[in-house]
Amino acid sequence: MAGENYNELAAFVMVARERSFTRAAAQLGVSQSALSQTIRGLEERLGLRLLTRTTRSVSPTEAGHRLFDTVAPRFEEIAQQLTSLSQLRDKPSGKIRINAGEHPAVSVLQPALRKLLPDNPDISVEIVVDYGLSDIVAGGFDAGVRLGDQVAKDMIAVRIGPDLRMAVVGSPDYFTRYPVPRSPQDLTAHNCIGIRLPTYGGIFPWDLDKDGHEVNVRIEGQLVFNNISLRLNSALDGLGLAYLPEDQVMPYIERGELLRVMEDWCEPFPGYHLYYPSRRHASPAFALFVETLRYRG
């Protein structure tokens, strides 16, 4: 019944605006006889004549004017809202939620935001830093960031960064008290700064690789952290050796604040990927976010 009322009112508004059954029928894509029958049905249901018909013209009655003045603006509002909704389909807008570790958030996502957000004020981004390899679907995230070999096979994966390397570093002061390590076995005699990850449980081993020979070193030391900044600062303070992403320590190495050791045991490995469930109707905002992040090196 509501649909019939809407159709009848829409037909009436069109006839009253055009002052012609012929033009109104053409606008609505119906026959003149069908349109005339629709208007007659509305008048019968209301018990009022809404239009005065002559052989040359059609004009609203007093009741017709009142109904038109009440209903026509509502139809215009509906049309405007529908137009706005269709624009959302084409205009990047909305909120994007991303789950990522600390390093990709700082090294990959943050630079991308500087490119994306200034020119797209209707896009907002929430980044949750998490080492736990969370279920992004259950967590309500649009996407997550992981190393390439950690992405589930049923997810779409987009490479967003170059290959990575790790670096073993210590301060000059540290090496006045400890010898320079040259092999994984030498690390057992060092005060190594550990990292504990929720996905691993214990202290995360240092994965060293040289000429295809992989060694997982279970390090020991006085300090354990679960983020990059505390490990980096502790290494700068001379409190131990740290195993950190190369890009995070290179400025300190270049300034002589940190010394790099065992570089030949830190080979490159596949970098970060943005991953998300298969979706047929990705929003323009999310599609733009993906393209901004896509690695083209």
PDB file of C-alpha atoms in Angstrom:
ATOM      1  CA  MET A   1       0.000   0.000   0.000  1.00  0.00           C
ATOM      2  CA  ALA A   2       2.840   2.402   0.863  1.00  0.00           C
ATOM      3  CA  GLY A   3       4.425   1.764  -2.533  1.00  0.00           C
ATOM      4  CA  GLU A   4       1.137   2.504  -4.294  1.00  0.00           C
ATOM      5  CA  ASN A   5       0.743   5.757  -2.326  1.00  0.00           C
ATOM      6  CA  TYR A   6       4.275   6.824  -3.251  1.00  0.00           C
ATOM      7  CA  ASN A   7       3.719   6.081  -6.943  1.00  0.00           C
ATOM      8  CA  GLU A   8       0.398   7.930  -6.979  1.00  0.00           C
ATOM      9  CA  LEU A   9       1.860  10.980  -5.257  1.00  0.00           C
ATOM     10  CA  ALA A  10       4.885  10.979  -7.556  1.00  0.00           C
ATOM     11  CA  ALA A  11       2.569  10.855 -10.556  1.00  0.00           C
ATOM     12  CA  PHE A  12       0.447  13.705  -9.185  1.00  0.00           C
ATOM     13  CA  VAL A  13       3.489  15.909  -8.514  1.00  0.00           C
ATOM     14  CA  MET A  14       4.745  15.372 -12.062  1.00  0.00           C
ATOM     15  CA  VAL A  15       1.370  16.239 -13.654  1.00  0.00           C
ATOM     16  CA  ALA A  16       0.903  19.296 -11.430  1.00  0.00           C
ATOM     17  CA  ARG A  17       4.418  20.530 -12.224  1.00  0.00           C
ATOM     18  CA  GLU A  18       4.173  19.928 -15.975  1.00  0.00           C
ATOM     19  CA  ARG A  19       0.506  21.033 -16.212  1.00  0.00           C
ATOM     20  CA  SER A  20       0.169  18.373 -18.879  1.00  0.00           C
ATOM     21  CA  PHE A  21      -0.644  14.672 -18.874  1.00  0.00           C
ATOM     22  CA  THR A  22       1.266  14.266 -22.118  1.00  0.00           C
ATOM     23  CA  ARG A  23       4.536  15.727 -20.841  1.00  0.00           C
ATOM     24  CA  ALA A  24       4.181  14.067 -17.426  1.00  0.00           C
ATOM     25  CA  ALA A  25       3.585  10.653 -18.996  1.00  0.00           C
ATOM     26  CA  ALA A  26       6.695  11.101 -21.148  1.00  0.00           C
ATOM     27  CA  GLN A  27       8.760  12.028 -18.071  1.00  0.00           C
ATOM     28  CA  LEU A  28       7.508   9.005 -16.119  1.00  0.00           C
ATOM     29  CA  GLY A  29       7.739   6.595 -19.023  1.00  0.00           C
ATOM     30  CA  VAL A  30       4.087   5.525 -18.883  1.00  0.00           C
ATOM     31  CA  SER A  31       1.080   5.896 -21.158  1.00  0.00           C
ATOM     32  CA  GLN A  32      -1.312   8.857 -20.768  1.00  0.00           C
ATOM     33  CA  SER A  33      -4.210   6.537 -20.050  1.00  0.00           C
ATOM     34  CA  ALA A  34      -2.284   4.722 -17.283  1.00  0.00           C
ATOM     35  CA  LEU A  35      -1.255   8.044 -15.758  1.00  0.00           C
ATOM     36  CA  SER A  36      -4.835   9.364 -15.915  1.00  0.00           C
ATOM     37  CA  GLN A  37      -6.068   6.213 -14.195  1.00  0.00           C
ATOM     38  CA  THR A  38      -3.439   6.589 -11.428  1.00  0.00           C
ATOM     39  CA  ILE A  39      -4.492  10.192 -10.729  1.00  0.00           C
ATOM     40  CA  ARG A  40      -8.172   9.217 -10.745  1.00  0.00           C
ATOM     41  CA  GLY A  41      -7.456   6.450  -8.243  1.00  0.00           C
ATOM     42  CA  LEU A  42      -5.682   8.930  -5.927  1.00  0.00           C
ATOM     43  CA  GLU A  43      -8.594  11.384  -6.146  1.00  0.00           C
ATOM     44  CA  GLU A  44     -11.093   8.640  -5.382  1.00  0.00           C
ATOM     45  CA  ARG A  45      -9.120   7.435  -2.411  1.00  0.00           C
ATOM     46  CA  LEU A  46      -8.844  10.959  -0.991  1.00  0.00           C
ATOM     47  CA  GLY A  47     -12.413  11.903  -1.942  1.00  0.00           C
ATOM     48  CA  LEU A  48     -11.134  15.165  -3.436  1.00  0.00           C
ATOM     49  CA  ARG A  49     -10.590  16.524  -6.924  1.00  0.00           C
ATOM     50  CA  LEU A  50      -6.940  17.453  -7.242  1.00  0.00           C
ATOM     51  CA  LEU A  51      -6.703  18.532 -10.871  1.00  0.00           C
ATOM     52  CA  THR A  52      -8.976  20.522 -13.138  1.00  0.00           C
ATOM     53  CA  ARG A  53      -8.861  19.133 -16.638  1.00  0.00           C
ATOM     54  CA  THR A  54      -9.855  20.896 -19.824  1.00  0.00           C
ATOM     55  CA  THR A  55      -9.139  20.020 -23.435  1.00  0.00           C
ATOM     56  CA  ARG A  56      -6.288  22.545 -23.421  1.00  0.00           C
ATOM     57  CA  SER A  57      -4.834  22.548 -19.919  1.00  0.00           C
ATOM     58  CA  VAL A  58      -4.473  20.858 -16.561  1.00  0.00           C
ATOM     59  CA  SER A  59      -4.264  22.884 -13.342  1.00  0.00           C
ATOM     60  CA  PRO A  60      -4.376  22.000  -9.638  1.00  0.00           C
ATOM     61  CA  THR A  61      -7.497  22.691  -7.590  1.00  0.00           C
ATOM     62  CA  GLU A  62      -7.187  24.332  -4.172  1.00  0.00           C
ATOM     63  CA  ALA A  63      -6.764  20.878  -2.623  1.00  0.00           C
ATOM     64  CA  GLY A  64      -4.291  20.029  -5.375  1.00  0.00           C
ATOM     65  CA  HIS A  65      -2.226  23.158  -4.630  1.00  0.00           C
ATOM     66  CA  ARG A  66      -2.070  22.299  -0.941  1.00  0.00           C
ATOM     67  CA  LEU A  67      -1.040  18.716  -1.645  1.00  0.00           C
ATOM     68  CA  PHE A  68       1.573  19.818  -4.191  1.00  0.00           C
ATOM     69  CA  ASP A  69       3.065  22.416  -1.818  1.00  0.00           C
ATOM     70  CA  THR A  70       3.322  19.751   0.883  1.00  0.00           C
ATOM     71  CA  VAL A  71       4.532  16.789  -1.133  1.00  0.00           C
ATOM     72  CA  ALA A  72       6.715  18.250  -3.911  1.00  0.00           C
ATOM     73  CA  PRO A  73       9.476  19.519  -1.584  1.00  0.00           C
ATOM     74  CA  ARG A  74       9.672  16.064   0.025  1.00  0.00           C
ATOM     75  CA  PHE A  75      10.239  14.432  -3.340  1.00  0.00           C
ATOM     76  CA  GLU A  76      12.967  16.979  -4.070  1.00  0.00           C
ATOM     77  CA  GLU A  77      14.640  16.143  -0.736  1.00  0.00           C
ATOM     78  CA  ILE A  78      14.479  12.437  -1.548  1.00  0.00           C
ATOM     79  CA  ALA A  79      16.006  13.063  -4.989  1.00  0.00           C
ATOM     80  CA  GLN A  80      18.794  15.138  -3.424  1.00  0.00           C
ATOM     81  CA  GLN A  81      19.554  12.417  -0.874  1.00  0.00           C
ATOM     82  CA  LEU A  82      19.665   9.764  -3.564  1.00  0.00           C
ATOM     83  CA  THR A  83      22.067  11.958  -5.534  1.00  0.00           C
ATOM     84  CA  SER A  84      24.244  12.344  -2.450  1.00  0.00           C
ATOM     85  CA  LEU A  85      24.301   8.592  -1.938  1.00  0.00           C
ATOM     86  CA  SER A  86      25.306   7.990  -5.535  1.00  0.00           C
ATOM     87  CA  GLN A  87      28.143  10.495  -5.084  1.00  0.00           C
ATOM     88  CA  LEU A  88      29.420   8.442  -2.131  1.00  0.00           C
ATOM     89  CA  ARG A  89      29.887   5.597  -4.581  1.00  0.00           C
ATOM     90  CA  ASP A  90      32.307   7.728  -6.604  1.00  0.00           C
ATOM     91  CA  LYS A  91      33.814  10.109  -4.011  1.00  0.00           C
ATOM     92  CA  PRO A  92      36.430   8.734  -1.623  1.00  0.00           C
ATOM     93  CA  SER A  93      34.971   9.104   1.858  1.00  0.00           C
ATOM     94  CA  GLY A  94      34.500   7.099   5.035  1.00  0.00           C
ATOM     95  CA  LYS A  95      36.573   5.403   7.730  1.00  0.00           C
ATOM     96  CA  ILE A  96      39.266   2.769   7.111  1.00  0.00           C
ATOM     97  CA  ARG A  97      40.466   0.547   9.981  1.00  0.00           C
ATOM     98  CA  ILE A  98      43.878  -1.106   9.670  1.00  0.00           C
ATOM     99  CA  ASN A  99      45.626  -3.637  11.914  1.00  0.00           C
ATOM    100  CA  ALA A 100      49.435  -3.572  11.723  1.00  0.00           C
ATOM    101  CA  GLY A 101      52.631  -4.104  13.647  1.00  0.00           C
ATOM    102  CA  GLU A 102      54.642  -1.164  14.927  1.00  0.00           C
ATOM    103  CA  HIS A 103      57.312  -1.230  12.222  1.00  0.00           C
ATOM    104  CA  PRO A 104      55.019  -1.264   9.154  1.00  0.00           C
ATOM    105  CA  ALA A 105      52.785   1.337  10.811  1.00  0.00           C
ATOM    106  CA  VAL A 106      55.741   3.701  11.174  1.00  0.00           C
ATOM    107  CA  SER A 107      57.748   2.862   8.064  1.00  0.00           C
ATOM    108  CA  VAL A 108      55.001   2.230   5.486  1.00  0.00           C
ATOM    109  CA  LEU A 109      51.573   3.412   6.628  1.00  0.00           C
ATOM    110  CA  GLN A 110      52.607   6.750   8.114  1.00  0.00           C
ATOM    111  CA  PRO A 111      54.343   7.981   4.922  1.00  0.00           C
ATOM    112  CA  ALA A 112      51.321   6.873   2.874  1.00  0.00           C
ATOM    113  CA  LEU A 113      48.972   8.891   5.083  1.00  0.00           C
ATOM    114  CA  ARG A 114      50.976  12.023   4.331  1.00  0.00           C
ATOM    115  CA  LYS A 115      50.197  11.478   0.651  1.00  0.00           C
ATOM    116  CA  LEU A 116      46.581  10.374   1.015  1.00  0.00           C
ATOM    117  CA  LEU A 117      44.850  12.488   3.657  1.00  0.00           C
ATOM    118  CA  PRO A 118      45.586  16.149   2.749  1.00  0.00           C
ATOM    119  CA  ASP A 119      43.775  15.826  -0.596  1.00  0.00           C
ATOM    120  CA  ASN A 120      40.974  13.633   0.774  1.00  0.00           C
ATOM    121  CA  PRO A 121      39.437  15.358   3.823  1.00  0.00           C
ATOM    122  CA  ASP A 122      36.438  12.995   3.866  1.00  0.00           C
ATOM    123  CA  ILE A 123      38.631   9.937   4.499  1.00  0.00           C
ATOM    124  CA  SER A 124      39.589   8.987   8.056  1.00  0.00           C
ATOM    125  CA  VAL A 125      42.010   6.199   8.997  1.00  0.00           C
ATOM    126  CA  GLU A 126      42.337   4.271  12.252  1.00  0.00           C
ATOM    127  CA  ILE A 127      45.501   2.219  12.714  1.00  0.00           C
ATOM    128  CA  VAL A 128      45.670  -0.280  15.565  1.00  0.00           C
ATOM    129  CA  VAL A 129      49.226  -1.398  16.347  1.00  0.00           C
ATOM    130  CA  ASP A 130      49.167  -5.072  17.222  1.00  0.00           C
ATOM    131  CA  TYR A 131      51.832  -7.772  17.210  1.00  0.00           C
ATOM    132  CA  GLY A 132      49.287 -10.558  17.633  1.00  0.00           C
ATOM    133  CA  LEU A 133      48.421 -11.495  14.019  1.00  0.00           C
ATOM    134  CA  SER A 134      44.785 -10.745  14.833  1.00  0.00           C
ATOM    135  CA  ASP A 135      41.777 -11.963  12.845  1.00  0.00           C
ATOM    136  CA  ILE A 136      40.970  -8.797  10.910  1.00  0.00           C
ATOM    137  CA  VAL A 137      37.439  -9.931  10.034  1.00  0.00           C
ATOM    138  CA  ALA A 138      36.507 -10.719  13.638  1.00  0.00           C
ATOM    139  CA  GLY A 139      38.169  -7.492  14.770  1.00  0.00           C
ATOM    140  CA  GLY A 140      36.181  -5.346  12.361  1.00  0.00           C
ATOM    141  CA  PHE A 141      39.228  -4.228  10.366  1.00  0.00           C
ATOM    142  CA  ASP A 142      39.182  -3.419   6.672  1.00  0.00           C
ATOM    143  CA  ALA A 143      42.702  -4.760   6.219  1.00  0.00           C
ATOM    144  CA  GLY A 144      45.879  -5.797   7.978  1.00  0.00           C
ATOM    145  CA  VAL A 145      49.606  -5.630   7.314  1.00  0.00           C
ATOM    146  CA  ARG A 146      51.899  -8.655   7.559  1.00  0.00           C
ATOM    147  CA  LEU A 147      55.066 -10.004   6.048  1.00  0.00           C
ATOM    148  CA  GLY A 148      54.380 -11.782   2.768  1.00  0.00           C
ATOM    149  CA  ASP A 149      54.832 -15.299   4.114  1.00  0.00           C
ATOM    150  CA  GLN A 150      52.381 -14.644   6.985  1.00  0.00           C
ATOM    151  CA  VAL A 151      49.331 -13.829   4.831  1.00  0.00           C
ATOM    152  CA  ALA A 152      46.609 -16.488   4.695  1.00  0.00           C
ATOM    153  CA  LYS A 153      46.003 -17.985   1.250  1.00  0.00           C
ATOM    154  CA  ASP A 154      42.329 -16.990   1.190  1.00  0.00           C
ATOM    155  CA  MET A 155      43.168 -13.280   1.503  1.00  0.00           C
ATOM    156  CA  ILE A 156      43.965 -10.761  -1.210  1.00  0.00           C
ATOM    157  CA  ALA A 157      47.545  -9.561  -0.674  1.00  0.00           C
ATOM    158  CA  VAL A 158      49.060  -6.370  -2.088  1.00  0.00           C
ATOM    159  CA  ARG A 159      52.756  -5.713  -1.697  1.00  0.00           C
ATOM    160  CA  ILE A 160      53.285  -2.334  -0.027  1.00  0.00           C
ATOM    161  CA  GLY A 161      57.034  -2.202   0.607  1.00  0.00           C
ATOM    162  CA  PRO A 162      60.478  -3.362  -0.519  1.00  0.00           C
ATOM    163  CA  ASP A 163      62.414  -6.328   0.813  1.00  0.00           C
ATOM    164  CA  LEU A 164      63.554  -5.879   4.406  1.00  0.00           C
ATOM    165  CA  ARG A 165      66.786  -6.469   6.283  1.00  0.00           C
ATOM    166  CA  MET A 166      67.491  -6.674   9.964  1.00  0.00           C
ATOM    167  CA  ALA A 167      70.577  -5.258  11.688  1.00  0.00           C
ATOM    168  CA  VAL A 168      72.471  -6.246  14.830  1.00  0.00           C
ATOM    169  CA  VAL A 169      73.689  -3.056  16.499  1.00  0.00           C
ATOM    170  CA  GLY A 170      75.340  -1.813  19.649  1.00  0.00           C
ATOM    171  CA  SER A 171      76.738   1.490  20.880  1.00  0.00           C
ATOM    172  CA  PRO A 172      80.459   2.352  20.791  1.00  0.00           C
ATOM    173  CA  ASP A 173      80.372   2.335  24.604  1.00  0.00           C
ATOM    174  CA  TYR A 174      78.946  -1.187  24.613  1.00  0.00           C
ATOM    175  CA  PHE A 175      81.823  -2.443  22.478  1.00  0.00           C
ATOM    176  CA  THR A 176      84.376  -1.064  24.932  1.00  0.00           C
ATOM    177  CA  ARG A 177      83.083  -3.751  27.302  1.00  0.00           C
ATOM    178  CA  TYR A 178      82.244  -6.594  24.913  1.00  0.00           C
ATOM    179  CA  PRO A 179      84.063  -8.043  21.893  1.00  0.00           C
ATOM    180  CA  VAL A 180      82.623  -7.682  18.406  1.00  0.00           C
ATOM    181  CA  PRO A 181      80.544 -10.800  17.565  1.00  0.00           C
ATOM    182  CA  ARG A 182      81.262 -12.367  14.186  1.00  0.00           C
ATOM    183  CA  SER A 183      79.071 -15.490  14.234  1.00  0.00           C
ATOM    184  CA  PRO A 184      75.738 -16.539  15.771  1.00  0.00           C
ATOM    185  CA  GLN A 185      77.621 -18.582  18.369  1.00  0.00           C
ATOM    186  CA  ASP A 186      79.409 -15.437  19.604  1.00  0.00           C
ATOM    187  CA  LEU A 187      76.067 -13.922  20.654  1.00  0.00           C
ATOM    188  CA  THR A 188      75.853 -16.276  23.636  1.00  0.00           C
ATOM    189  CA  ALA A 189      78.530 -14.176  25.329  1.00  0.00           C
ATOM    190  CA  HIS A 190      76.605 -10.914  24.801  1.00  0.00           C
ATOM    191  CA  ASN A 191      73.942  -8.974  26.670  1.00  0.00           C
ATOM    192  CA  CYS A 192      71.216  -9.113  23.994  1.00  0.00           C
ATOM    193  CA  ILE A 193      68.020  -7.058  24.166  1.00  0.00           C
ATOM    194  CA  GLY A 194      65.058  -9.373  23.656  1.00  0.00           C
ATOM    195  CA  ILE A 195      61.568  -8.971  22.238  1.00  0.00           C
ATOM    196  CA  ARG A 196      58.523 -10.897  23.378  1.00  0.00           C
ATOM    197  CA  LEU A 197      55.729 -11.334  20.826  1.00  0.00           C
ATOM    198  CA  PRO A 198      52.241 -12.676  21.684  1.00  0.00           C
ATOM    199  CA  THR A 199      52.298 -14.953  18.650  1.00  0.00           C
ATOM    200  CA  TYR A 200      55.484 -16.638  19.797  1.00  0.00           C
ATOM    201  CA  GLY A 201      55.035 -16.876  23.563  1.00  0.00           C
ATOM    202  CA  GLY A 202      58.667 -16.794  24.692  1.00  0.00           C
ATOM    203  CA  ILE A 203      61.527 -14.501  23.778  1.00  0.00           C
ATOM    204  CA  PHE A 204      61.627 -14.205  20.015  1.00  0.00           C
ATOM    205  CA  PRO A 205      64.820 -15.736  18.534  1.00  0.00           C
ATOM    206  CA  TRP A 206      67.039 -13.782  16.203  1.00  0.00           C
ATOM    207  CA  ASP A 207      66.685 -15.246  12.708  1.00  0.00           C
ATOM    208  CA  LEU A 208      70.102 -15.045  11.081  1.00  0.00           C
ATOM    209  CA  ASP A 209      70.843 -16.171   7.538  1.00  0.00           C
ATOM    210  CA  LYS A 210      74.072 -16.402   5.567  1.00  0.00           C
ATOM    211  CA  ASP A 211      74.475 -18.028   2.163  1.00  0.00           C
ATOM    212  CA  GLY A 212      71.303 -20.039   2.666  1.00  0.00           C
ATOM    213  CA  HIS A 213      72.336 -21.242   6.123  1.00  0.00           C
ATOM    214  CA  GLU A 214      69.645 -20.226   8.640  1.00  0.00           C
ATOM    215  CA  VAL A 215      70.244 -20.060  12.375  1.00  0.00           C
ATOM    216  CA  ASN A 216      67.661 -19.198  15.043  1.00  0.00           C
ATOM    217  CA  VAL A 217      69.595 -17.802  17.966  1.00  0.00           C
ATOM    218  CA  ARG A 218      67.953 -17.943  21.397  1.00  0.00           C
ATOM    219  CA  ILE A 219      69.510 -14.855  22.908  1.00  0.00           C
ATOM    220  CA  GLU A 220      69.808 -13.885  26.572  1.00  0.00           C
ATOM    221  CA  GLY A 221      70.163 -10.535  28.304  1.00  0.00           C
ATOM    222  CA  GLN A 222      68.964  -8.189  30.979  1.00  0.00           C
ATOM    223  CA  LEU A 223      66.222  -6.484  28.968  1.00  0.00           C
ATOM    224  CA  VAL A 224      63.093  -7.638  27.175  1.00  0.00           C
ATOM    225  CA  PHE A 225      60.627  -5.298  25.421  1.00  0.00           C
ATOM    226  CA  ASN A 226      57.697  -5.594  23.060  1.00  0.00           C
ATOM    227  CA  ASN A 227      58.335  -2.548  20.890  1.00  0.00           C
ATOM    228  CA  ILE A 228      61.017  -0.988  18.711  1.00  0.00           C
ATOM    229  CA  SER A 229      61.628   2.342  20.410  1.00  0.00           C
ATOM    230  CA  LEU A 230      62.633   0.871  23.783  1.00  0.00           C
ATOM    231  CA  ARG A 231      65.005  -1.600  22.165  1.00  0.00           C
ATOM    232  CA  LEU A 232      66.554   1.155  20.048  1.00  0.00           C
ATOM    233  CA  ASN A 233      66.947   3.546  22.976  1.00  0.00           C
ATOM    234  CA  SER A 234      68.465   0.819  25.135  1.00  0.00           C
ATOM    235  CA  ALA A 235      71.017   0.040  22.431  1.00  0.00           C
ATOM    236  CA  LEU A 236      71.868   3.744  22.169  1.00  0.00           C
ATOM    237  CA  ASP A 237      72.314   3.798  25.953  1.00  0.00           C
ATOM    238  CA  GLY A 238      74.861   0.992  25.721  1.00  0.00           C
ATOM    239  CA  LEU A 239      72.679  -1.516  27.558  1.00  0.00           C
ATOM    240  CA  GLY A 240      73.012  -4.325  25.041  1.00  0.00           C
ATOM    241  CA  LEU A 241      72.936  -5.537  21.454  1.00  0.00           C
ATOM    242  CA  ALA A 242      69.677  -5.011  19.578  1.00  0.00           C
ATOM    243  CA  TYR A 243      68.228  -6.792  16.541  1.00  0.00           C
ATOM    244  CA  LEU A 244      66.205  -4.166  14.678  1.00  0.00           C
ATOM    245  CA  PRO A 245      64.882  -3.307  11.206  1.00  0.00           C
ATOM    246  CA  GLU A 246      67.688  -1.799   9.158  1.00  0.00           C
ATOM    247  CA  ASP A 247      65.777   1.344   8.201  1.00  0.00           C
ATOM    248  CA  GLN A 248      65.198   2.192  11.866  1.00  0.00           C
ATOM    249  CA  VAL A 249      68.903   2.180  12.785  1.00  0.00           C
ATOM    250  CA  MET A 250      70.660   3.477   9.648  1.00  0.00           C
ATOM    251  CA  PRO A 251      70.548   7.164  10.700  1.00  0.00           C
ATOM    252  CA  TYR A 252      72.269   6.271  13.985  1.00  0.00           C
ATOM    253  CA  ILE A 253      74.837   4.102  12.211  1.00  0.00           C
ATOM    254  CA  GLU A 254      75.643   6.931   9.782  1.00  0.00           C
ATOM    255  CA  ARG A 255      76.156   9.342  12.715  1.00  0.00           C
ATOM    256  CA  GLY A 256      78.345   6.847  14.554  1.00  0.00           C
ATOM    257  CA  GLU A 257      75.923   6.488  17.464  1.00  0.00           C
ATOM    258  CA  LEU A 258      75.494   2.779  16.736  1.00  0.00           C
ATOM    259  CA  LEU A 259      77.879   0.226  15.262  1.00  0.00           C
ATOM    260  CA  ARG A 260      76.610  -2.544  13.019  1.00  0.00           C
ATOM    261  CA  VAL A 261      77.958  -6.078  13.399  1.00  0.00           C
ATOM    262  CA  MET A 262      77.325  -9.406  11.660  1.00  0.00           C
ATOM    263  CA  GLU A 263      75.938  -7.655   8.578  1.00  0.00           C
ATOM    264  CA  ASP A 264      76.765 -10.721   6.469  1.00  0.00           C
ATOM    265  CA  TRP A 265      74.305 -12.719   8.608  1.00  0.00           C
ATOM    266  CA  CYS A 266      71.368 -10.394   7.858  1.00  0.00           C
ATOM    267  CA  GLU A 267      70.108 -11.163   4.368  1.00  0.00           C
ATOM    268  CA  PRO A 268      67.032  -9.523   2.767  1.00  0.00           C
ATOM    269  CA  PHE A 269      63.595 -11.136   3.083  1.00  0.00           C
ATOM    270  CA  PRO A 270      60.138 -10.392   1.542  1.00  0.00           C
ATOM    271  CA  GLY A 271      58.593  -7.176   2.812  1.00  0.00           C
ATOM    272  CA  TYR A 272      55.156  -6.121   3.985  1.00  0.00           C
ATOM    273  CA  HIS A 273      51.830  -6.809   2.325  1.00  0.00           C
ATOM    274  CA  LEU A 274      48.409  -5.282   2.883  1.00  0.00           C
ATOM    275  CA  TYR A 275      45.860  -8.090   3.054  1.00  0.00           C
ATOM    276  CA  TYR A 276      42.074  -8.116   3.134  1.00  0.00           C
ATOM    277  CA  PRO A 277      39.130 -10.419   2.347  1.00  0.00           C
ATOM    278  CA  SER A 278      37.883 -10.700  -1.198  1.00  0.00           C
ATOM    279  CA  ARG A 279      35.346  -7.961  -1.818  1.00  0.00           C
ATOM    280  CA  ARG A 280      33.400  -7.188  -4.934  1.00  0.00           C
ATOM    281  CA  HIS A 281      32.348  -3.679  -3.859  1.00  0.00           C
ATOM    282  CA  ALA A 282      35.347  -1.998  -2.257  1.00  0.00           C
ATOM    283  CA  SER A 283      34.596   1.612  -1.348  1.00  0.00           C
ATOM    284  CA  PRO A 284      36.347   4.339  -3.355  1.00  0.00           C
ATOM    285  CA  ALA A 285      38.158   5.343  -0.147  1.00  0.00           C
ATOM    286  CA  PHE A 286      39.542   1.842   0.428  1.00  0.00           C
ATOM    287  CA  ALA A 287      40.469   1.413  -3.239  1.00  0.00           C
ATOM    288  CA  LEU A 288      42.372   4.722  -3.142  1.00  0.00           C
ATOM    289  CA  PHE A 289      44.074   3.677   0.106  1.00  0.00           C
ATOM    290  CA  VAL A 290      45.261   0.430  -1.496  1.00  0.00           C
ATOM    291  CA  GLU A 291      46.594   2.192  -4.579  1.00  0.00           C
ATOM    292  CA  THR A 292      48.400   4.768  -2.437  1.00  0.00           C
ATOM    293  CA  LEU A 293      50.148   1.953  -0.549  1.00  0.00           C
ATOM    294  CA  ARG A 294      50.889  -0.305  -3.538  1.00  0.00           C
ATOM    295  CA  TYR A 295      54.637  -0.856  -3.915  1.00  0.00           C
ATOM    296  CA  ARG A 296      55.944  -0.064  -7.384  1.00  0.00           C
ATOM    297  CA  GLY A 297      59.646  -0.574  -6.874  1.00  0.00           C
TER     298      GLY A 297
END
